[in-house]
CSV table of C-alpha atoms in Angstrom, one decimal:
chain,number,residue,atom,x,y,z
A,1,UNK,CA,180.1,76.0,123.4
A,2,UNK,CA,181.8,72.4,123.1
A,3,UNK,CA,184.8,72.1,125.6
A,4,UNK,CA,187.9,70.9,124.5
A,5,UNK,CA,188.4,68.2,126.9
A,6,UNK,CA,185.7,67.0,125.3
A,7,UNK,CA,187.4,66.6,121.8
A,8,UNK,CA,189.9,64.6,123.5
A,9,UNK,CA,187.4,61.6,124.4
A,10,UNK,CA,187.2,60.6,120.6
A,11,UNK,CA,190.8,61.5,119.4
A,12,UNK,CA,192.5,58.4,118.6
A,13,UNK,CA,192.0,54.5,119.2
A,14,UNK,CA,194.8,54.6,121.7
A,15,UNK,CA,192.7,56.8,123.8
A,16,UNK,CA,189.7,55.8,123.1
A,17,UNK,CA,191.2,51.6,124.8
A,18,UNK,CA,193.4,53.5,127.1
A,19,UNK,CA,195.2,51.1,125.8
A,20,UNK,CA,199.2,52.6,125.2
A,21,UNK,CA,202.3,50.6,123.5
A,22,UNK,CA,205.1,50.1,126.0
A,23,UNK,CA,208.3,52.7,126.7
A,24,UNK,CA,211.6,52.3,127.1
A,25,UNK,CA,212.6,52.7,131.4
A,26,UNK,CA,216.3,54.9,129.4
A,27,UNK,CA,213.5,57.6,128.4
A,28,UNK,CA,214.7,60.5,130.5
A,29,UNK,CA,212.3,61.3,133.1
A,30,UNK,CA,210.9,65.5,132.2
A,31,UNK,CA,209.5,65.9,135.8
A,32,UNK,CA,213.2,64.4,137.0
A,33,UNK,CA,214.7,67.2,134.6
A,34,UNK,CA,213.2,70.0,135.8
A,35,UNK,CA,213.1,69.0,139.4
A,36,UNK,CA,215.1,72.0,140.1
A,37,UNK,CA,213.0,74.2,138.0
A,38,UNK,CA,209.2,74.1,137.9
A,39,UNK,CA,206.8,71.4,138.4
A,40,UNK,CA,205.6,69.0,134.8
A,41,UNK,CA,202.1,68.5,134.3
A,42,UNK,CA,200.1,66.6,132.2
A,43,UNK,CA,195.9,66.6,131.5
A,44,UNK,CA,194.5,62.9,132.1
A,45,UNK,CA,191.6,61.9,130.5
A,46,UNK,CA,188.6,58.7,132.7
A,47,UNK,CA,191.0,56.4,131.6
A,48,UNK,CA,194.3,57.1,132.8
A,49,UNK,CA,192.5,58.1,135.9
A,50,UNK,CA,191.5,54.6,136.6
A,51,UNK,CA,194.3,53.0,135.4
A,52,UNK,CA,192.7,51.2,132.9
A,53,UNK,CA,196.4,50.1,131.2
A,54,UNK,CA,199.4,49.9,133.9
A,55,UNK,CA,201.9,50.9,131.0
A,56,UNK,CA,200.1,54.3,130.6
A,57,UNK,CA,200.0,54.8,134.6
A,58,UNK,CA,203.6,53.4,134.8
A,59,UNK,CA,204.4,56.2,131.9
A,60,UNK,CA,202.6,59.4,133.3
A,61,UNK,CA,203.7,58.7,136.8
A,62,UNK,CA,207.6,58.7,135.7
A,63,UNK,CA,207.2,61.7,133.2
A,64,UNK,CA,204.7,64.0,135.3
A,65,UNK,CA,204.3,65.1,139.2
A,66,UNK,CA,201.1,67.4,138.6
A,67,UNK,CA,198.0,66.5,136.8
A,68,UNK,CA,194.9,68.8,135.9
A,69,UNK,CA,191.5,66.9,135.0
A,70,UNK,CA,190.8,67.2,131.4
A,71,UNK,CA,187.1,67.4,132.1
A,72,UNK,CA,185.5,65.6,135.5
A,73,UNK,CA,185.9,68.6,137.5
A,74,UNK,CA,183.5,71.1,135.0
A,75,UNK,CA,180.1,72.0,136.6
A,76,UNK,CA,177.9,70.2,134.2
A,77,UNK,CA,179.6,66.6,135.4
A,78,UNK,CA,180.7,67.3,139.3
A,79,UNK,CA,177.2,69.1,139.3
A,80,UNK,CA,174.9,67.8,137.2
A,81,UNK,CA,171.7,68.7,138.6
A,82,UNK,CA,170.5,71.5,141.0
A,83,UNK,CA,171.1,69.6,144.3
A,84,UNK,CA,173.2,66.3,143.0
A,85,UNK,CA,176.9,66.7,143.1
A,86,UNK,CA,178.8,63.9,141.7
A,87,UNK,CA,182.4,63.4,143.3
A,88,UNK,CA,183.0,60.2,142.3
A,89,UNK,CA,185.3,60.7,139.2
A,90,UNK,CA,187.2,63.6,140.9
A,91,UNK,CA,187.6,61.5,144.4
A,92,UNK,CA,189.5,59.1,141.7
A,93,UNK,CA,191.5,61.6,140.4
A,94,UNK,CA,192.9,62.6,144.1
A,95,UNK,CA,193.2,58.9,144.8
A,96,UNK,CA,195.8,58.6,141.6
A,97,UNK,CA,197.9,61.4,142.7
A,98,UNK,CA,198.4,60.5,146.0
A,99,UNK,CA,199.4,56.6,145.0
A,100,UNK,CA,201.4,57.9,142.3
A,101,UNK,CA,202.7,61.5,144.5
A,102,UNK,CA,201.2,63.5,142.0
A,103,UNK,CA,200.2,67.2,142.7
A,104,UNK,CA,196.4,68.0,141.5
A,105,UNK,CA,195.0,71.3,140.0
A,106,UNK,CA,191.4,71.5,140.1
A,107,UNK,CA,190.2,72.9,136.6
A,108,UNK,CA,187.9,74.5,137.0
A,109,UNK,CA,185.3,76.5,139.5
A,110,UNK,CA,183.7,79.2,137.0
A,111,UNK,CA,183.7,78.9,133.8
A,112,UNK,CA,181.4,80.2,131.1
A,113,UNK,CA,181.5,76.7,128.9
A,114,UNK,CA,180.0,73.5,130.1
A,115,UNK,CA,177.8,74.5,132.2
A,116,UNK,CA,174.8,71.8,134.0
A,117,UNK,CA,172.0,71.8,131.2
A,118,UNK,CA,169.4,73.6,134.4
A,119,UNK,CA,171.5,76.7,134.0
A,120,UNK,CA,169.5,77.3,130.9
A,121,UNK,CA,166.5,77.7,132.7
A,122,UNK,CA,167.6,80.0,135.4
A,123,UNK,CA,166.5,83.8,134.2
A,124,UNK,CA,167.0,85.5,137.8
A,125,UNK,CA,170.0,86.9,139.4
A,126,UNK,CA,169.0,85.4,142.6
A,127,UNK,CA,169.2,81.9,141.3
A,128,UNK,CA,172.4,82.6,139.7
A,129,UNK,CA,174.1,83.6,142.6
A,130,UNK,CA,172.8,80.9,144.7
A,131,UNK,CA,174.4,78.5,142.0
A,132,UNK,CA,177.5,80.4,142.0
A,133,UNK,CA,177.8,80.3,145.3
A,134,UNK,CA,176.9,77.0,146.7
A,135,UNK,CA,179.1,75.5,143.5
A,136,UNK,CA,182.2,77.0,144.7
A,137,UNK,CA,181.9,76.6,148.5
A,138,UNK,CA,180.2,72.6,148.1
A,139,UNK,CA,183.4,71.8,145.6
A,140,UNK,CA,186.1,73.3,146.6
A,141,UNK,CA,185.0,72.8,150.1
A,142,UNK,CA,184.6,69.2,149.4
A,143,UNK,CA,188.4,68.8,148.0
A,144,UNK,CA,190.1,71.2,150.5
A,145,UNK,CA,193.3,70.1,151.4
A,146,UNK,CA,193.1,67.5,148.4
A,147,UNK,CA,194.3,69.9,145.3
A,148,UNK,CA,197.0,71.9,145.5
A,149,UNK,CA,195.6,74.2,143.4
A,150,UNK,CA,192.2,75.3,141.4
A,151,UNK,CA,191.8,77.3,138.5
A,152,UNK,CA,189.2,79.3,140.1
A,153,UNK,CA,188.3,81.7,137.1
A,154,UNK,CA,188.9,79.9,133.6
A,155,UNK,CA,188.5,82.4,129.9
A,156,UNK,CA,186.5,85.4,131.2
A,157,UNK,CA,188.3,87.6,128.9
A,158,UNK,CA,187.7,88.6,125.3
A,159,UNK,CA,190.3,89.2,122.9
A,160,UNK,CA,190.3,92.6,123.3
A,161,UNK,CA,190.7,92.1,127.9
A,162,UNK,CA,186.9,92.9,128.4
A,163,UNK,CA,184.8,90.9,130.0
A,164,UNK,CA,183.3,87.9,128.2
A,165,UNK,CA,179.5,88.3,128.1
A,166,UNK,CA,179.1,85.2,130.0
A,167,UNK,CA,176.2,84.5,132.2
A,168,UNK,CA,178.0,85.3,135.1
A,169,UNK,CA,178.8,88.9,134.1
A,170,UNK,CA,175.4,89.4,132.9
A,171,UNK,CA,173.0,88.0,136.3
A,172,UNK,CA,176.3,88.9,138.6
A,173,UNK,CA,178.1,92.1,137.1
A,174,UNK,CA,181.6,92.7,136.8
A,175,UNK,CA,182.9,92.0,140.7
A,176,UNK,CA,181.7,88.3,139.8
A,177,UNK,CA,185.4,87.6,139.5
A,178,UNK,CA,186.3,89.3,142.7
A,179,UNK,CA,183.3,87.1,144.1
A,180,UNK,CA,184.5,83.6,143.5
A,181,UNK,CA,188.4,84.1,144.4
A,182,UNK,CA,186.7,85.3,147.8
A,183,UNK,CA,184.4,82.2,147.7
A,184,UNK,CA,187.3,80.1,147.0
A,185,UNK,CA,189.4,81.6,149.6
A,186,UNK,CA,187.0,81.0,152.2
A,187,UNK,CA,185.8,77.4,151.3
A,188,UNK,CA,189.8,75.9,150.7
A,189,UNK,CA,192.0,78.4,152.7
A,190,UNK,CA,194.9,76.3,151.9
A,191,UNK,CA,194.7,76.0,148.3
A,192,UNK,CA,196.4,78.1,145.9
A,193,UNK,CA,193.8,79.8,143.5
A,194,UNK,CA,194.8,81.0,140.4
A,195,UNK,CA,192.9,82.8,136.8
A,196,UNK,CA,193.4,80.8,133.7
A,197,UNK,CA,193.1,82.2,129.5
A,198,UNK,CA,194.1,81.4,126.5
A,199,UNK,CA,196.1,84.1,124.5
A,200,UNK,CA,196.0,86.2,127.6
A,201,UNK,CA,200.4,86.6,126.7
A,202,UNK,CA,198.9,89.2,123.6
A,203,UNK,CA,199.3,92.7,124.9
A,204,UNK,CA,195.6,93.9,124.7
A,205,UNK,CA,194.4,90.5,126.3
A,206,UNK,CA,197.5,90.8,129.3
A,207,UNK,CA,196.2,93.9,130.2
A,208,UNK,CA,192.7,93.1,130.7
A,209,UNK,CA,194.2,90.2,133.1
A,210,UNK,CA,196.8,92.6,134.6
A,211,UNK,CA,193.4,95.0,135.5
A,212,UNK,CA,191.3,91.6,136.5
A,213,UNK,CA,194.4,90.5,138.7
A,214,UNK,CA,194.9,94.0,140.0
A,215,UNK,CA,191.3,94.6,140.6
A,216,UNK,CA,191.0,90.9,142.8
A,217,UNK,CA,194.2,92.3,145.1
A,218,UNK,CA,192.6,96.0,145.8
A,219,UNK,CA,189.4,94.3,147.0
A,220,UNK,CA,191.6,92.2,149.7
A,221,UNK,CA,190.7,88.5,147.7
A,222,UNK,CA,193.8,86.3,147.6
A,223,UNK,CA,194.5,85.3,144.2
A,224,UNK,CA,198.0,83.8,143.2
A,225,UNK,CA,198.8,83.0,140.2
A,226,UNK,CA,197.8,83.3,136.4
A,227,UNK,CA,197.6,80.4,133.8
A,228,UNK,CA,198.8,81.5,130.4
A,229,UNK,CA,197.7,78.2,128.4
A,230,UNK,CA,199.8,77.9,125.3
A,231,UNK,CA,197.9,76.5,122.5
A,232,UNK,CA,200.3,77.9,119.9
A,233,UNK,CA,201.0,77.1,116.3
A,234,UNK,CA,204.2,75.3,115.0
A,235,UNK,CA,206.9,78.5,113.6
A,236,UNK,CA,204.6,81.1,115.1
A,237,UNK,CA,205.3,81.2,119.1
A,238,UNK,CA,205.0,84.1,120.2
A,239,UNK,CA,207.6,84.4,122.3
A,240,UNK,CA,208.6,88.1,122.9
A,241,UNK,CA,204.8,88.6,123.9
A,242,UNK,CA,205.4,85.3,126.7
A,243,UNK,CA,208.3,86.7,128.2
A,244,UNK,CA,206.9,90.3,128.8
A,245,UNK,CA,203.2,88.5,130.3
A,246,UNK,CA,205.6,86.3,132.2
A,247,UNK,CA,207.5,89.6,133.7
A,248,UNK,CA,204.5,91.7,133.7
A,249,UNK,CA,202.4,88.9,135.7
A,250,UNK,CA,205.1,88.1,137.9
A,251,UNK,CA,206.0,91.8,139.3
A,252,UNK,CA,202.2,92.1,140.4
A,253,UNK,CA,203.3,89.1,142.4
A,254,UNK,CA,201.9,86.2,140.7
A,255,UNK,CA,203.3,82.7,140.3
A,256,UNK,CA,203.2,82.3,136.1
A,257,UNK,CA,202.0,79.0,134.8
A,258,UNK,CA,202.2,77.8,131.1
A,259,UNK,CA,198.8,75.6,131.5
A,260,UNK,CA,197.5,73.3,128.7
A,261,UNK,CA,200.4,73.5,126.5
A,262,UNK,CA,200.5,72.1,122.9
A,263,UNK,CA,201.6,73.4,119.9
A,264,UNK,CA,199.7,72.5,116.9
A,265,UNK,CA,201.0,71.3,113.5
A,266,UNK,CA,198.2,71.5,111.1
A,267,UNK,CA,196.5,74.5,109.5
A,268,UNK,CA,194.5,76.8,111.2
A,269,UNK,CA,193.1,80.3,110.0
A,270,UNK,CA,193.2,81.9,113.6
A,271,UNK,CA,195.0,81.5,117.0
A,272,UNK,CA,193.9,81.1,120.5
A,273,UNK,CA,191.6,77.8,122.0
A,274,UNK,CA,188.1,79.3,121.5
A,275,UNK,CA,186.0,76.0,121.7
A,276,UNK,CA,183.5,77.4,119.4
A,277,UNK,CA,185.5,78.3,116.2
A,278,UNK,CA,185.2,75.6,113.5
A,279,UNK,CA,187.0,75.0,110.0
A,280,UNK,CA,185.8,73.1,106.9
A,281,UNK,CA,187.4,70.1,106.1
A,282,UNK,CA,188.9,70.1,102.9
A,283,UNK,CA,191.8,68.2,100.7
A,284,UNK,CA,194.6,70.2,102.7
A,285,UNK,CA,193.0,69.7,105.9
A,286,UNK,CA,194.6,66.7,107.0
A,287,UNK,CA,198.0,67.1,105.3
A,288,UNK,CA,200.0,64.5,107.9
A,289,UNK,CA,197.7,61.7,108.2
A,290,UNK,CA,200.6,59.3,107.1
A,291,UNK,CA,203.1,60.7,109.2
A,292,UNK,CA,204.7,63.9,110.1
A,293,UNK,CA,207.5,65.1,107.8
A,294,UNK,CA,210.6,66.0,108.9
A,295,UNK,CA,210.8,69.4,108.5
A,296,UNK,CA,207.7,70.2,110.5
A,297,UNK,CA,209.3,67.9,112.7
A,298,UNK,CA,212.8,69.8,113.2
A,299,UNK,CA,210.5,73.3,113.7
A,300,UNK,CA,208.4,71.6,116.2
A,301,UNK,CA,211.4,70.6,118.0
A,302,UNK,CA,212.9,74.0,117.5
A,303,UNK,CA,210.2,75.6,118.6
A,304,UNK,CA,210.0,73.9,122.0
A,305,UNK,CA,213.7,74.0,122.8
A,306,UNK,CA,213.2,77.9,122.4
A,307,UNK,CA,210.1,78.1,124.6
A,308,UNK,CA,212.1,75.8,127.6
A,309,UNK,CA,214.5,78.2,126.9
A,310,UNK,CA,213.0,81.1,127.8
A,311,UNK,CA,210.9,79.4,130.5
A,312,UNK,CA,214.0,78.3,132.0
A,313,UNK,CA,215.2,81.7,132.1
A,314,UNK,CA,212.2,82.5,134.4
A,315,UNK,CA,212.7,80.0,136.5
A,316,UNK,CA,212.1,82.0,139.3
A,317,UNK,CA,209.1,83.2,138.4
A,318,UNK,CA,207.8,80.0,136.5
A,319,UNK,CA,206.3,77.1,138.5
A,320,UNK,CA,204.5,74.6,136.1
A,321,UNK,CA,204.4,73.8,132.8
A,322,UNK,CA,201.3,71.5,132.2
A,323,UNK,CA,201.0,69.7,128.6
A,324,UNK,CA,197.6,69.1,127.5
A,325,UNK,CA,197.9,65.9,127.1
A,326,UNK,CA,200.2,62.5,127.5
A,327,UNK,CA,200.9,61.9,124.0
A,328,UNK,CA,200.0,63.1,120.3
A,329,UNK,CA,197.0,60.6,120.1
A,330,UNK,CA,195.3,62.0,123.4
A,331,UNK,CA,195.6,65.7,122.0
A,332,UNK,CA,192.0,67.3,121.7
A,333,UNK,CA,193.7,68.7,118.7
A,334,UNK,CA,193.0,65.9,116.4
A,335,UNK,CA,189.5,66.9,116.5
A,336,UNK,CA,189.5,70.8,116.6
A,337,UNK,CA,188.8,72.7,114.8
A,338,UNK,CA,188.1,69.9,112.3
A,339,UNK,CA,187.5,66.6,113.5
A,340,UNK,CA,189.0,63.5,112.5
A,341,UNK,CA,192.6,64.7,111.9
A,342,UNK,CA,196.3,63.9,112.4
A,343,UNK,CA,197.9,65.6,114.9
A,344,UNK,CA,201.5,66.2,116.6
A,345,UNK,CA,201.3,68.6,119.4
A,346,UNK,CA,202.8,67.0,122.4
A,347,UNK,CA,206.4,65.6,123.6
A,348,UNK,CA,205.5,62.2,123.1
A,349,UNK,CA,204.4,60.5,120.1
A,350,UNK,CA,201.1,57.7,120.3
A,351,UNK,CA,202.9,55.0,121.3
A,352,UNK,CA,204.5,57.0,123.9
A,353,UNK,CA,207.8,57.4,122.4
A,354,UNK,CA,210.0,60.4,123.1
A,355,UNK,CA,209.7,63.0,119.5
A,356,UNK,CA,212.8,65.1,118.7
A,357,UNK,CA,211.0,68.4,120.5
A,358,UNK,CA,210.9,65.8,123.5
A,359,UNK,CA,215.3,65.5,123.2
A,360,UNK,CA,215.6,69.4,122.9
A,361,UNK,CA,213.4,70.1,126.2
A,362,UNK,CA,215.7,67.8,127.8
A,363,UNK,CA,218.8,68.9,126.6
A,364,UNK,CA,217.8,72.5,127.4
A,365,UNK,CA,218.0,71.3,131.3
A,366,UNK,CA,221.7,70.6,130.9
């Protein structure tokens, strides 16, 4: 399976340079709005994390006060081989959030996708638990007290709130889960450790999370929070099904966070951020390559004023809302499910302009 962080390294041009066109300093400031409210995040890609164009750093760091790594923190790069960790990309990452006062979510521990290339060879539960084991204790013992927060658990769910078949539950069994909060716990005591999905507001997916959450407190395991990642579709949020997770989540005591949000504008035959699901190109593929009409535009816009709406409702039971992504032209959407397209996801257009959805998430604050 291909992670979409991945995606995002061949998006645009923009990314690709790190290079980004200037902003205007009258742009309202999002983290500034919701200061009050919950905390604004953003996904950075290698080159925001080193700063390779000081507009870009200049932008995120007035716009965003908590970052998640798009990629450098998956087990196949921070642990590449058996007994080689590589820190060196993270270390960065913890570097730009304390020069910029930045909070960092480490994304993420376990995760069934992009896994180190030795993994393939392991065929013994023994070997898989030592792997499981020394990965989570060696990293999150190595950035204790330097994240705020990890995703400790990322998409272990199907659709239908089983367990994935991943090759944890199959060498580890079904406590596996239980297992690395516990692991977590012990290696960064004063982290917050949370479970992150995708579609995991739909009712039959929320209450395999509700059972996983439930299951982690009756065996004593901190966990404290759940990531409901928002990769929605333009006219199609599902927002009756957000508010009831958000409640639901919350009275089991869980701080709710709306992850990797984007909201995609081009046409897609399912729902949900399965890496592995793929489309065809075709004439109607690509419909906005030239520009996105206005329309689409105003929905977009709507639909974001309605989903700060409602967040901002929960306020007391929200506490981040990450985008995934600084602008349209860093958004792994362009290339998923088909690559080389258009897209218009995010708050902020490619040259780092404020979009119309960006004015209504603003206004919603006042």
């Amino acid at each position: 399976m291909i992670s979409k962080r991945k995606f995002m390294a061949v998006s645009t041009a923009i990314f690709i340079t790190g290079a980004a066109p200037g902003f205007s300093q009258s742009t309202p400031s999002l983290k500034d709005a919701f200061k009050k409210d919950f905390g604004i995040g953003t996904a950075l890609n290698n080159a925001q994390i080193e700063e390779r164009d000081p507009q870009m750093t200049a932008f995120i760091a007035r716009q965003f006060n908590m970052a998640t790594p798009e990629n450098i923190m998956k087990s196949a790069l921070i642990h590449p081989k058996w007994d080689t960790y590589d820190f060196s990309m993270g270390d960065k990452l913890i570097e730009f959030g304390k020069k910029h006062n930045i909070k960092i979510n480490g994304h993420t521990l376990i995760w069934h996708s992009q896994l180190p290339p030795f993994i393939r060879g392991i065929h013994s539960q023994d070997s898989i638990r030592s792997f499981f084991t020394d990965h989570i204790k060696t990293v999150a013992g190595h950035y204790k007290g330097k994240v705020f927060s990890w995703d400790v658990v990322n998409e272990a769910l199907n659709e239908d709130g089983t367990l994935r078949k991943s090759v944890f539950l199959q060498y580890l069994g079904d406590n596996y889960i239980t297992d690395a909060f516990r692991l977590a716990q012990e290696a960064s005591p004063g982290t917050e450790l949370y479970y992150n999905d995708y579609n995991n507001e739909q009712p039959a997916k929320r209450a395999g999370c509700i059972a996983l959450i439930k299951k982690v407190k009756e065996a004593g395991v901190r966990i404290d929070g759940v990531g409901i990642q928002g990769h929605w579709h333009v006219g199609k949020l599902p927002l009756k099904d957000i508010e009831e997770s958000i409640i639901q989540y919350a009275a089991l005591g869980m701080k709710v966070m709306i992850t990797e949000l984007d909201i995609d504008v081009l046409p897609r035959n399912f729902q949900g951020a399965d890496v592995s699901q793929r489309m065809t190109a075709n004439e109607q593929s690509n419909p906005y390559a030239a520009g996105l009409p206005d329309t689409v535009q105003q929905q977009l816009a709507a639909d974001y004023e309605a989903l700060f709406n409602l967040l901002l409702k929960h306020k007391d039971k929200v506490t981040r809302v990450t985008f995934w992504g600084v602008n349209d032209g860093n958004s792994w959407l362009n290339n998923w499910p088909i690559r080389g397209r258009t897209n218009y996801p995010l708050l902020f257009d490619r040259a780092n302009q404020p979009k119309p959805a960006f004015e209504k998430v603003i206004a919603a604050t006042k």
